[in-house]
Coordinates of C-alpha atoms and ligand atoms in Angstrom, one line a residue:
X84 CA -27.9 6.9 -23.0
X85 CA -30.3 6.9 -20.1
X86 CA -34.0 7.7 -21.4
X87 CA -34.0 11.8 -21.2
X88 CA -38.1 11.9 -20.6
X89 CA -37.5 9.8 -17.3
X90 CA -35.2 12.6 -15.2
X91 CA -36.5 15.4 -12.9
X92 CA -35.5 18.5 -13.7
X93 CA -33.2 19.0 -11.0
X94 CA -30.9 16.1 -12.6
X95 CA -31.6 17.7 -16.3
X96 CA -30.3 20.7 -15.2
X97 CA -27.0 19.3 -13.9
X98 CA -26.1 17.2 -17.5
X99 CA -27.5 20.3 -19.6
X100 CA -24.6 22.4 -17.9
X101 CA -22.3 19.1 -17.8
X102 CA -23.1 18.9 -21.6
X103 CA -24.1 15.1 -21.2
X104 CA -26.8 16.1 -23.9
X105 CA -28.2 18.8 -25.2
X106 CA -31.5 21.0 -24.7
X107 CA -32.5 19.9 -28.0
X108 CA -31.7 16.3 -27.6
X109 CA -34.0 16.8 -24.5
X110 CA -36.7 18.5 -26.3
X111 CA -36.8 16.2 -29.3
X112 CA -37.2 13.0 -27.0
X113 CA -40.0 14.6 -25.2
X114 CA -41.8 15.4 -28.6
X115 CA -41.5 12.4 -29.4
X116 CA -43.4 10.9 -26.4
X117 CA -46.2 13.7 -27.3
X118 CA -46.4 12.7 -30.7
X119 CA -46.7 9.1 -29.4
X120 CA -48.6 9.7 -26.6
X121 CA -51.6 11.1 -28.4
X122 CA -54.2 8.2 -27.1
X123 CA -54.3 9.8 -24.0
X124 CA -55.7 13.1 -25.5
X125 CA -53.9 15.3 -23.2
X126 CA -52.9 18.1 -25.2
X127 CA -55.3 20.5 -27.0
X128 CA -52.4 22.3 -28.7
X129 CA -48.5 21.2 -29.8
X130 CA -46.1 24.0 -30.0
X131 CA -43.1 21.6 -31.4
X132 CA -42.0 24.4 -34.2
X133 CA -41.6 26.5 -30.9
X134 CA -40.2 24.4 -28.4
X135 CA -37.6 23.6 -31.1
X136 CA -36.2 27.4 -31.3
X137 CA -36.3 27.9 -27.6
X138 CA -34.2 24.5 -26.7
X139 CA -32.1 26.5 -29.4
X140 CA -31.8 29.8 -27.4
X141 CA -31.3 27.6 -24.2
X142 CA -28.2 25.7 -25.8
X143 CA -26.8 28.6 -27.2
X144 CA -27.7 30.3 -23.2
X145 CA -25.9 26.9 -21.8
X146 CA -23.1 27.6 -24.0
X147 CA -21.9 30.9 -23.0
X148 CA -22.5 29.8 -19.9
X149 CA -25.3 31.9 -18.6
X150 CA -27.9 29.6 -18.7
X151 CA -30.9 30.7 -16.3
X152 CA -33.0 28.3 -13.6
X153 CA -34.8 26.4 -16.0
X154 CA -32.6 26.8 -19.3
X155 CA -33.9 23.9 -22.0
X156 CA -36.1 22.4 -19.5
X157 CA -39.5 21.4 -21.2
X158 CA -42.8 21.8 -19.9
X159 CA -46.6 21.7 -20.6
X160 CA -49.0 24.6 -19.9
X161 CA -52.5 24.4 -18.7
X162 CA -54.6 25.8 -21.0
X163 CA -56.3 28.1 -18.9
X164 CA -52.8 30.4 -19.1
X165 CA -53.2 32.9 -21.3
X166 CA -50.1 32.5 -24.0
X167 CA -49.3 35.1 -26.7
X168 CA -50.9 34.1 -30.3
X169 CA -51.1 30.5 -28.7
X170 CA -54.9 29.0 -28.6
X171 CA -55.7 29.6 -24.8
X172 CA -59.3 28.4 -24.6
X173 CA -59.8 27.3 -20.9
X174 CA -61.5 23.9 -22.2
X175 CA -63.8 25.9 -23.8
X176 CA -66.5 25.9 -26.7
X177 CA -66.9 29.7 -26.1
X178 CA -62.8 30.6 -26.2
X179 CA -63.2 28.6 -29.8
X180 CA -59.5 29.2 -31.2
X181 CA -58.9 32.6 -28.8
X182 CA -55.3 33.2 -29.2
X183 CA -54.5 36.0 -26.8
X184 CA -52.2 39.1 -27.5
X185 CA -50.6 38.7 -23.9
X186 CA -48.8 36.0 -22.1
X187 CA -49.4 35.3 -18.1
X188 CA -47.0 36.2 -15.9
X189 CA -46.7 32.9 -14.6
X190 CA -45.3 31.8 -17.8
X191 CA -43.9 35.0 -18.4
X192 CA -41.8 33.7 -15.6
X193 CA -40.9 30.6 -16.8
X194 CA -39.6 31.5 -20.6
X195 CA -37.5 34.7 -18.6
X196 CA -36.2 31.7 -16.8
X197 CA -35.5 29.9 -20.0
X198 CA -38.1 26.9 -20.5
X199 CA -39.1 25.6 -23.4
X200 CA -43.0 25.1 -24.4
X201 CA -44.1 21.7 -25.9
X202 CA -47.8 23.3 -25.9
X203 CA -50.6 23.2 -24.4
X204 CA -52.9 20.9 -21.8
X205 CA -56.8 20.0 -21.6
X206 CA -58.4 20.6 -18.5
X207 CA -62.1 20.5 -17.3
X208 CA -64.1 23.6 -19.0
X209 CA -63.3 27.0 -17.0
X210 CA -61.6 24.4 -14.4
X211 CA -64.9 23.2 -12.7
X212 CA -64.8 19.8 -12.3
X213 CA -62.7 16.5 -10.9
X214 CA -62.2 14.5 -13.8
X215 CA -61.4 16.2 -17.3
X216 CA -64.4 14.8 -18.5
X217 CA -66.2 18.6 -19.0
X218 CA -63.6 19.4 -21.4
X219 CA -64.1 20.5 -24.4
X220 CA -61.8 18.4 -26.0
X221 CA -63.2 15.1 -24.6
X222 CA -61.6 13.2 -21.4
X223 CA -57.9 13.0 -20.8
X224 CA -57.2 9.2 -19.8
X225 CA -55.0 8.2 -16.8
X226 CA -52.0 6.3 -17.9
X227 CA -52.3 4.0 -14.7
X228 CA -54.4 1.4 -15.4
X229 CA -55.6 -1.1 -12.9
X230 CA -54.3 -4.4 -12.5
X231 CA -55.0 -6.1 -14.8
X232 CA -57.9 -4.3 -16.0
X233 CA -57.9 -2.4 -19.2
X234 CA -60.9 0.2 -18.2
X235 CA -60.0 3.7 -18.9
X236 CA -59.5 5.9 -15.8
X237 CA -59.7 9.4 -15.3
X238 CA -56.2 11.5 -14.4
X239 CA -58.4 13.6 -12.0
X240 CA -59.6 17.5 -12.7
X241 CA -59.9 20.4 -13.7
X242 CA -55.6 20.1 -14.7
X243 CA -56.0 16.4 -16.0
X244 CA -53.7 16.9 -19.3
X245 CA -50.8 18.3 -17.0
X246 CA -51.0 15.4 -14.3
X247 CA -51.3 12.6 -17.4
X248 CA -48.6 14.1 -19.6
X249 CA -46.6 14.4 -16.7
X250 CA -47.3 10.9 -15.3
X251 CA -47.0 9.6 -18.7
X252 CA -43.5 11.5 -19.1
X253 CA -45.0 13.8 -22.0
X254 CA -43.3 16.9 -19.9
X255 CA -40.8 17.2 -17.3
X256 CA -43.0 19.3 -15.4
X257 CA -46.6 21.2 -15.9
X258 CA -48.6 24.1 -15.0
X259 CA -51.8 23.5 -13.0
X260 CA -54.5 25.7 -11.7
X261 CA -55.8 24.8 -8.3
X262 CA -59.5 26.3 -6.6
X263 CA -60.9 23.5 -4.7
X264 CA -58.3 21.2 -5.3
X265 CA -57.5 20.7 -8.7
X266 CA -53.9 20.4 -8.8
X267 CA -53.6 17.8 -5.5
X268 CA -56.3 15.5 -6.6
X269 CA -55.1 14.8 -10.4
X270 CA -51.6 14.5 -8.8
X271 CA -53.0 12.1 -6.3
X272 CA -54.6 10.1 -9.1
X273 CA -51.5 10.1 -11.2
X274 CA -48.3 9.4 -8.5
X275 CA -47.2 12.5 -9.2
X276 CA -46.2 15.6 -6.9
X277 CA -48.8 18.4 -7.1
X278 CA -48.6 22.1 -5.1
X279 CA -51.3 24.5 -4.5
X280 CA -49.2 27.9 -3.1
X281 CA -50.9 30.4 -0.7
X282 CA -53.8 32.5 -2.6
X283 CA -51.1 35.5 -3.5
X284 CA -47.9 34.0 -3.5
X285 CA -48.2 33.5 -7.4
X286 CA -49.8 35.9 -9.7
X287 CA -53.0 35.1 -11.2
X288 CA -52.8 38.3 -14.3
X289 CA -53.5 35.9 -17.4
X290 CA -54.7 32.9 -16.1
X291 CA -58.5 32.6 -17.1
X292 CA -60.6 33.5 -13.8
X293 CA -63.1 30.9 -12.1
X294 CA -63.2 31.8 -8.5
X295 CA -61.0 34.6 -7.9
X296 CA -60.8 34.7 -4.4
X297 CA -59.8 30.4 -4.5
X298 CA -58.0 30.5 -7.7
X299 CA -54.2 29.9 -7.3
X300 CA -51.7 28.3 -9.8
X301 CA -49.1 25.6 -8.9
X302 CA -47.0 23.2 -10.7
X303 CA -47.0 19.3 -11.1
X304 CA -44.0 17.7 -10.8
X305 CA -42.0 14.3 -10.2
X306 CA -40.6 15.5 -6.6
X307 CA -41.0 18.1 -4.1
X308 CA -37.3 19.1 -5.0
X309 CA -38.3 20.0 -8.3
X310 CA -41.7 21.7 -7.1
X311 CA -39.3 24.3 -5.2
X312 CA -37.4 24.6 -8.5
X313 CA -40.6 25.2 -10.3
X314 CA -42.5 27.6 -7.7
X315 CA -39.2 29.7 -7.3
X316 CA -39.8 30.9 -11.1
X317 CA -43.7 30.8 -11.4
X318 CA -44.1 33.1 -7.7
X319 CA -43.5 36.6 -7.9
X320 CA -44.7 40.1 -7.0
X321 CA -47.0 41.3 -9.9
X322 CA -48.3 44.9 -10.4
X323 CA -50.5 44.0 -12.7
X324 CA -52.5 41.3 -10.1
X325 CA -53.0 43.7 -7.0
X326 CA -53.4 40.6 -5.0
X327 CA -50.4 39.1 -5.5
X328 CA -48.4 39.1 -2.2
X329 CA -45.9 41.7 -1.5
X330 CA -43.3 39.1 0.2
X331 CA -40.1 38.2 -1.0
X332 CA -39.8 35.0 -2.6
X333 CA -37.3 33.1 -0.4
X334 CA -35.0 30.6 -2.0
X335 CA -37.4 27.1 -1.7
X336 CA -34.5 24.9 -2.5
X337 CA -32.4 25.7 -0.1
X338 CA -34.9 25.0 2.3
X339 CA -34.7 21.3 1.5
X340 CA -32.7 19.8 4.5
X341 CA -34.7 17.3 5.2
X342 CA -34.6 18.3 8.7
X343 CA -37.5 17.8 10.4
X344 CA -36.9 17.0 14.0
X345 CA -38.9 19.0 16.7
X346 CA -41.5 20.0 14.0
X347 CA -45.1 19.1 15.3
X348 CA -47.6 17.4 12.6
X349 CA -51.1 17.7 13.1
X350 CA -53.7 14.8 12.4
X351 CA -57.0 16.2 11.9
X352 CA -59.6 13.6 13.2
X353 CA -62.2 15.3 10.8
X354 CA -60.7 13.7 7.7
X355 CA -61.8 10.2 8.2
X356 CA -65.2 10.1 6.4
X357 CA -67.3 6.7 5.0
X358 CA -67.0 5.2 2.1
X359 CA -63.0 6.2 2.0
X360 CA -60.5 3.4 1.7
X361 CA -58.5 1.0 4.0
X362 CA -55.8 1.8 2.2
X363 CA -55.1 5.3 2.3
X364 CA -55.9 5.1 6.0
X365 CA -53.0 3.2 6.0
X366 CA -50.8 5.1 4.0
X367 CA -52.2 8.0 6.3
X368 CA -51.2 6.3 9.8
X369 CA -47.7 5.2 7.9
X370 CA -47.4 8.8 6.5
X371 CA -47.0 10.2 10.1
X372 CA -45.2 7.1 11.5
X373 CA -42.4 8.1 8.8
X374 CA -42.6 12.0 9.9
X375 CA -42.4 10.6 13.8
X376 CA -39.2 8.4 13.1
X377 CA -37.6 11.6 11.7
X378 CA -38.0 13.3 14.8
X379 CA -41.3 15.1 14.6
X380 CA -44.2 15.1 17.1
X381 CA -47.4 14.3 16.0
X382 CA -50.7 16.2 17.6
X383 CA -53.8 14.8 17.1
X384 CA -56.3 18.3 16.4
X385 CA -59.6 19.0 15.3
X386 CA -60.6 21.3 12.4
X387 CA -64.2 21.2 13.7
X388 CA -65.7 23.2 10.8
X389 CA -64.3 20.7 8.1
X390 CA -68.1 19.4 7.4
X391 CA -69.2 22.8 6.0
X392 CA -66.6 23.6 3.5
X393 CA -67.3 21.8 0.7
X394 CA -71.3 23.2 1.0
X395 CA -70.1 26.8 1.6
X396 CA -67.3 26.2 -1.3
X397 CA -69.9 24.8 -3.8
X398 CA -71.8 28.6 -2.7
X399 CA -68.8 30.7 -2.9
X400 CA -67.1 29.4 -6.1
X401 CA -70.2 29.8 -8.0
X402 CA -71.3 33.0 -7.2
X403 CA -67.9 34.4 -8.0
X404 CA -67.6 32.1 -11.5
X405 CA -71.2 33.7 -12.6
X406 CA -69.6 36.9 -12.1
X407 CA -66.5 36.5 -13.6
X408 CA -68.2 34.4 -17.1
X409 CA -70.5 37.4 -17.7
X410 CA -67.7 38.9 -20.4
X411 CA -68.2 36.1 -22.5
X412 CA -71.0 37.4 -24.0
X413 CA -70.0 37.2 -28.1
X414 CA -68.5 40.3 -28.3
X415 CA -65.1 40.5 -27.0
X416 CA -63.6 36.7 -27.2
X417 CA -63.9 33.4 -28.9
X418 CA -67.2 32.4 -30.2
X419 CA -69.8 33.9 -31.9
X420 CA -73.2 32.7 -32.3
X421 CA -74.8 32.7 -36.0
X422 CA -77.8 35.1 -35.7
X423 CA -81.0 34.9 -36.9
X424 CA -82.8 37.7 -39.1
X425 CA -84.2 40.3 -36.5
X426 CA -81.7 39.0 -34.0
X427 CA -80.4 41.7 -31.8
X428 CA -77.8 42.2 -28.9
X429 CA -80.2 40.0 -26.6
X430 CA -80.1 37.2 -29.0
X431 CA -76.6 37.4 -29.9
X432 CA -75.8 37.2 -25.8
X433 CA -78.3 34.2 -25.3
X434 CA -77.5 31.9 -28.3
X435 CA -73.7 32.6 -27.8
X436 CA -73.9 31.7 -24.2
X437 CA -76.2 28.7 -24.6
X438 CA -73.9 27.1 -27.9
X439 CA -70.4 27.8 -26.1
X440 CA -71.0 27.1 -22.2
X441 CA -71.2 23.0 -21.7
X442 CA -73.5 21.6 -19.1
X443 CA -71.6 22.2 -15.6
X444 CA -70.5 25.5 -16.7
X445 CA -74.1 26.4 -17.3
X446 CA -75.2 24.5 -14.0
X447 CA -72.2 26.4 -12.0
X448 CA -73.7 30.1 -13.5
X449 CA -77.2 29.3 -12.5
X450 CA -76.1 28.3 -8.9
X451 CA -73.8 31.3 -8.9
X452 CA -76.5 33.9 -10.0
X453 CA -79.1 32.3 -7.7
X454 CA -77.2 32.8 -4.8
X455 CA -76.5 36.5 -5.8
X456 CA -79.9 37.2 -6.4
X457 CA -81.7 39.9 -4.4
X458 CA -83.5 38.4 -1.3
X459 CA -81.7 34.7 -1.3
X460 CA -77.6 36.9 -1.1
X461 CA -78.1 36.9 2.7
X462 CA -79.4 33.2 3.3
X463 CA -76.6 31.8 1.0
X464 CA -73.6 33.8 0.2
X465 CA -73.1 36.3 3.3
X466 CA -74.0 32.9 5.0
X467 CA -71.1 30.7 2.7
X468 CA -68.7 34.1 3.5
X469 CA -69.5 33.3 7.1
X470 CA -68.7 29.9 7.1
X471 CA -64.9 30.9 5.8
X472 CA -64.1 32.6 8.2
X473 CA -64.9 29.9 10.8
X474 CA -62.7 27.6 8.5
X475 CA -60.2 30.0 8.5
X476 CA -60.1 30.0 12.4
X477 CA -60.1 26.4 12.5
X478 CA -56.8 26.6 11.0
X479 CA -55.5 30.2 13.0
X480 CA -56.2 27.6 16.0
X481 CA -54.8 24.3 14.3
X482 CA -51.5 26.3 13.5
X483 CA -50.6 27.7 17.1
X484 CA -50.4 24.1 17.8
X485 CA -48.6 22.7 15.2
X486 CA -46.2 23.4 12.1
X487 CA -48.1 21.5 9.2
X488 CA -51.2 19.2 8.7
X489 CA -51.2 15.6 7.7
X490 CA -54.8 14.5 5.7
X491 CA -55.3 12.2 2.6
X492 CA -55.2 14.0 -0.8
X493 CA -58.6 12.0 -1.5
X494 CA -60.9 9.7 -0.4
X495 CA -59.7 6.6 -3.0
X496 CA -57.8 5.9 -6.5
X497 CA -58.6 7.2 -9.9
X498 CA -61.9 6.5 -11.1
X499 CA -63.5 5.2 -14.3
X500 CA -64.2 7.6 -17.3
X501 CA -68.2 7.9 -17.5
X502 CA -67.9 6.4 -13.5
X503 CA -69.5 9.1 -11.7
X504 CA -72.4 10.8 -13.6
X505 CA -73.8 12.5 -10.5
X506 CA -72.5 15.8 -10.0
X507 CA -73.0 15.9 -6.4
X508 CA -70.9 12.4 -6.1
X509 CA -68.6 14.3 -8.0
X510 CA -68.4 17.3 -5.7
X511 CA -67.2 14.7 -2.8
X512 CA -64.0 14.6 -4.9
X513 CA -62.9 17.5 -3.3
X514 CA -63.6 16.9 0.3
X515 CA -60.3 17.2 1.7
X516 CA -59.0 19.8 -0.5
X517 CA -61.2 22.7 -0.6
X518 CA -60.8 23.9 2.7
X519 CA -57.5 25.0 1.9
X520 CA -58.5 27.1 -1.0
X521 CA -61.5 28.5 1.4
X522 CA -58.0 29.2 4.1
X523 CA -55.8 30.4 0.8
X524 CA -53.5 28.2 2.6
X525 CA -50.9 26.2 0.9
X526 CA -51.4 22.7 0.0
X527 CA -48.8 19.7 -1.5
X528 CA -50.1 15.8 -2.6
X529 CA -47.2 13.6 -2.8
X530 CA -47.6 10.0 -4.1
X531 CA -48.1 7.9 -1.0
X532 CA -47.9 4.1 -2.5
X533 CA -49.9 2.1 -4.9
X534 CA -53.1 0.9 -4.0
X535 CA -53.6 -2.7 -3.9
X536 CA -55.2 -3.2 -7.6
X537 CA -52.3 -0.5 -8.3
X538 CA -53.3 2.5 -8.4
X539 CA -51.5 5.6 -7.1
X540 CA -52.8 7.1 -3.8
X541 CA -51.6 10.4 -2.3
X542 CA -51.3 12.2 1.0
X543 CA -51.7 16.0 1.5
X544 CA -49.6 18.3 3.7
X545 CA -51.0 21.7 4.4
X546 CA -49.0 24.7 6.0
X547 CA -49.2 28.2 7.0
X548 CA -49.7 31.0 4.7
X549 CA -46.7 32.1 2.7
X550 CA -44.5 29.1 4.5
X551 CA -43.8 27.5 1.5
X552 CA -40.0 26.7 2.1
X553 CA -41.0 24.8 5.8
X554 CA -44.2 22.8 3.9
X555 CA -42.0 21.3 0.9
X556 CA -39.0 20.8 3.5
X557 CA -41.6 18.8 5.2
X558 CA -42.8 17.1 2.1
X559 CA -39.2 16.3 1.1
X560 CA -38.5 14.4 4.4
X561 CA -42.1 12.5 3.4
X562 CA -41.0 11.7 0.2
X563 CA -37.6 10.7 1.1
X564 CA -39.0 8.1 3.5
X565 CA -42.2 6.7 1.7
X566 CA -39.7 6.6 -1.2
X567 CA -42.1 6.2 -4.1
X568 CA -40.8 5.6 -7.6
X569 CA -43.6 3.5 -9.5
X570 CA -44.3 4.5 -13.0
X571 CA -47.2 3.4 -14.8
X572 CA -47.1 0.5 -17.2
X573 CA -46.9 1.8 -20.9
X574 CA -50.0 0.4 -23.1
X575 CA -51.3 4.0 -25.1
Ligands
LIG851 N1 -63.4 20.1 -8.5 C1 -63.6 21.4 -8.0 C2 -64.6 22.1 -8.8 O1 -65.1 21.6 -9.7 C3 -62.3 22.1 -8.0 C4 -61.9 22.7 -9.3 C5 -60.6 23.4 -9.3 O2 -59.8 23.4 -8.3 N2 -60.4 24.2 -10.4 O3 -65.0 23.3 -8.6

């Protein structure tokens, strides 16, 4: 029997209704790979027990033949989804073994559509941060390793456990969370297919809040086929997140064609910076050589406000994080603080906070606050606020010119674990990724090639808002050309 943990979900979905196995069989090999795969330190909670009974619902579903979307397919969640009387702590200290009396509707979504939980995945604390390493779990670890070279390598951040279980075929697909760019860059580091959808287009009731006017949640997955498969069931019109688009969801498969002939690319000249490498200028130039042979133009443009984003996003993201971590405060959630004789509700606030927040949490709420502060709001934030909209216009502009937008995911490979201890150095991780979030434009990273001490390397397509079906069509025909199908070298 071919290996069950190595097939996309579209082809799982044909032999679970062909009855070439079953969604248990499929289930039990994937717990298997978690059980084994535990060196990695991906997942901060198994749910075997209950990924058992729902491959049981899904085979009994497959039997009478009315077997939903994603019936028996198994996934990991991000922890910073909120899952009924499942530990949901966001990476946290301060969530300390929350186990919330709700579910999200993103994964609301995907058990109505029958998938089955195998638990779930570490992920930088609150999601701020490139590289897993603020979790409170410790660092995920990359399954790619270099050539020849045994040093450990980040999977990328904040979703790290859902790009290395899935690189590392510990899922058949995972949930991510993306606000400056932390579903594209871990699937960049990983050679795996990662989609940030247009603020709105998915809800965001029950996913943790960072940055609520960036935060959008997307899925990680094998190909840009299975990304429509996946996005189909986690978008959807939500009364309970008044932000959540009111626009039909179309059907994203059937937008595959492949077709892309008369589409214009764009090639923004703003996304060459120093210090990025050869090689993913290469895979860049081939990128839109590919995208030209199918029959598309490409445009060189200019996004001319590029250079501010990542200042204006390290403002914005911030401010609204400071805001939104104010509730844990000891009362409601997670921890508690031990208090001292004489203690009161100041103390219990303060020591709470100060025990359960790690460092870049605490470093992110002092920005945050600063910039909110009465006489400095004007000179950074209504300034940041100002700054978006320029972005925004950037794009308005880029868009009456061409269909999508062609950039590098990141600057270079995976890094080292420990590699980058300055956290402005780590801010330049997002570079070419938050200006999306600042648009609340979609985004895709699809594996490009491997670099040349092989290491995955990943190229970004951006489109217009709610245009979804066009960008993964458009994705699709990139994939189908660069034709990328390495998987990394098992060692854990
Ligand atoms: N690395 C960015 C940050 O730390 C993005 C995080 C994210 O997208 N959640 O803020």
């Amino acid at each position: 029997m071919t290996d069950l943990t190595s097939l996309t979900i579209a082809d799982a979905r044909s032999k679970l209704r062909a009855k070439e196995f079953s969604a248990t069989e499929l289930t039990e090999a994937f717990i298997g790979n978690v059980e084994g795969g535990d060196a990695l330190n991906a997942w901060c909670e198994k749910t075997s027990d209950l990924a058992r009974e729902q491959a049981q619902t899904a085979d009994a579903r497959l039997a009478e033949g009315d077997a939903p979307s994603l019936c028996g397919i198994p996934l990991g969640i991000k922890d910073l989804f909120c899952t009924n009387g499942i530990r949901s702590q966001a990476g946290s200290n301060i969530l300390e073994d929350f186990k919330p009396p709700y579910e999200s509707t993103v994964t609301s979504n995907l058990w109505a559509d029958g998938a089955v939980m195998l638990g779930k995945l570490s992920m930088d604390e609150f999601a701020m941060g490139s590289s897993n390493e603020t979790a409170c779990y410790g660092p995920v670890i990359n399954p790619w390793r270099r050539k020849g070279d045994d040093t450990k390598l980040t999977p990328g951040g904040s979703s790290g456990g859902s790009s290395a279980a899935l690189a590392a075929s510990m899922a058949m697909a995972t949930t991510g969370t993306d606000t400056g760019g932390s579903i594209r860059q871990p699937a960049a580091f990983t050679g795996t297919v990662g989609l940030k959808p247009t603020w709105g287009r998915v809800s965001r009731w029950g996913i943790v809040a960072f940055a609520s006017s960036l935060d959008q949640a997307g899925p990680f997955t094998r190909t840009v086929r299975d990304s429509a498969i996946m996005l189909q069931s986690m978008a959807s019109v939500d009364e309970k997140d008044s932000t959540s688009a009111d626009i039909a969801v179309p059907d994203y498969e059937a937008a595959l064609t492949g077709d892309v002939k008369g589409k214009r690319i764009g090639i923004p000249k703003e996304y060459t910076v120093d210090g990025m490498s050869a090689e993913i200028t290469k895979f860049w130039e081939e990128g839109a050589e590919y995208l030209r042979a199918q029959g598309a133009e490409i445009v060189e443009i200019s996004l001319p406000h590029t250079k501010y984003a990542l200042p204006a996003y390290y403002i914005v993201s911030p401010a609204e994080c400071s805001s939104n971590l104010a509730r844990y405060d000891g009362v409601r959630y997670g921890k508690r603080a031990e208090l001292a004789q004489g203690d009161g509700i100041t103390e219990l606030y303060e020591k709470t906070r100060a025990e359960g927040f790690g460092d870049e949490v605490k470093r992110r709420i002092m920005i945050g606050t600063y910039v909110l502060s009465a006489g400095y709001y004007d000179a950074y934030y209504t300034r940041a606020q100002k700054v978006r909209r320029l972005i925004n216009r950037d794009f308005e502009q880029a868009f009456e010119k061409v269909d999508a937008i062609l950039t590098p995911t990141t600057p270079s490979p995976a890094f080292g674990l420990g590699e980058k201890s300055d956290p402005l150095e780590m801010y330049l991780q997002d570079i070419f990724t938050v200006t999306v979030n600042m648009a609340g434009l979609p985004g895709i990273s699809i594996p490009a090639g491997l670099s040349s001490d092989g290491l995955p390397l990943g190229l970004q397509l951006i489109g217009k808002a709610f245009d979804e079906a066009n960008l993964l069509n458009t994705a699709y025909a990139l994939e189908t050309a660069l034709d990328f199908t390495a998987m990394p070298e098992k060692w854990w």
